[in-house]
């Protein structure tokens, strides 16, 4: 599909509403799946609306807020810690796709 068509579709209010609903479902499932020690990680999984000026399209990103900067370490694991995936499984369950080039979490 041509980029200008995708950009126009992304700005239709009903489309944006449905995409936001999927993003919120991903956030809800990721919060449920996230390990809980203090609860900071779960509380700081958020949805961010992003307008791409170059593509002139609206997208929604689901990821960890600044207080949970370590979320990707929990998700992927680290030198001394096994991975505890929660964001990726939630996204897969809800049919989301990653932005081109991996994008932000």
XYZ file of C-alpha atoms in Angstrom:
105
model
C 0.000 0.000 0.000
C 1.288 3.473 -0.808
C 2.607 5.470 2.170
C 0.269 8.403 1.561
C -2.720 6.057 1.662
C -1.535 4.517 4.946
C -0.988 8.005 6.351
C -4.522 9.040 5.447
C -6.021 5.851 6.870
C -4.080 6.240 10.128
C -5.703 9.632 10.716
C -9.307 8.438 10.386
C -10.708 8.761 13.938
C -12.351 5.322 13.964
C -9.145 3.656 12.750
C -7.060 5.483 15.352
C -9.566 4.463 18.036
C -9.332 0.792 17.067
C -5.535 0.868 16.934
C -5.452 2.522 20.378
C -7.733 -0.261 21.679
C -5.228 -2.870 20.467
C -2.382 -0.915 22.084
C -4.332 -0.784 25.358
C -4.972 -4.550 25.156
C -1.229 -5.120 24.695
C -0.510 -2.896 27.706
C -3.077 -4.753 29.824
C -1.680 -8.186 28.880
C 1.940 -7.055 29.323
C 1.126 -5.743 32.792
C -0.487 -9.054 33.669
C 2.532 -11.025 32.379
C 5.243 -8.773 33.847
C 7.051 -10.117 36.887
C 6.130 -8.315 40.075
C 8.688 -7.499 42.684
C 7.905 -3.887 43.535
C 5.203 -3.313 40.900
C 7.106 -0.451 39.255
C 7.586 -2.355 36.002
C 3.889 -3.235 35.731
C 2.716 0.280 36.573
C 5.023 1.861 34.018
C 4.030 -0.041 30.902
C 2.338 2.658 28.865
C 0.848 3.580 25.510
C 2.240 6.559 23.613
C 0.545 8.172 20.606
C 3.154 9.211 18.047
C 2.684 11.389 14.985
C 5.353 10.809 12.340
C 5.702 14.133 10.537
C 7.690 12.685 7.668
C 5.219 9.881 6.946
C 2.272 11.970 8.188
C 0.881 8.981 10.044
C -0.293 8.223 13.560
C 0.989 5.191 15.444
C 0.788 3.941 19.012
C 3.814 2.575 20.843
C 3.615 0.327 23.884
C 6.617 0.249 26.152
C 8.168 1.104 29.470
C 8.083 4.589 30.930
C 11.189 6.297 32.361
C 10.683 4.828 35.847
C 10.916 1.331 34.333
C 13.956 2.015 32.123
C 15.151 -1.517 32.903
C 12.111 -3.161 31.278
C 14.062 -4.328 28.272
C 16.567 -6.046 30.585
C 13.748 -7.948 32.257
C 12.200 -8.797 28.869
C 15.422 -10.034 27.232
C 17.375 -11.135 30.280
C 20.847 -10.092 31.298
C 24.168 -11.462 32.310
C 22.859 -12.697 35.655
C 19.139 -12.944 34.919
C 16.976 -15.182 32.779
C 14.615 -13.459 30.343
C 11.080 -12.821 31.553
C 9.222 -11.905 28.365
C 6.002 -9.997 28.897
C 5.786 -7.218 26.300
C 6.552 -9.299 23.208
C 4.147 -12.125 24.130
C 1.412 -9.537 24.790
C 2.043 -7.911 21.417
C 2.041 -11.259 19.598
C -1.188 -12.311 21.324
C -2.883 -9.120 20.147
C -1.554 -9.248 16.571
C 0.760 -6.227 16.726
C 3.783 -5.727 14.540
C 7.077 -3.981 15.327
C 7.902 -0.745 13.531
C 10.324 -1.100 10.610
C 13.876 -1.414 11.805
C 12.836 -2.624 15.246
C 11.811 0.813 16.452
C 11.354 1.648 20.096
C 9.800 -0.568 22.671
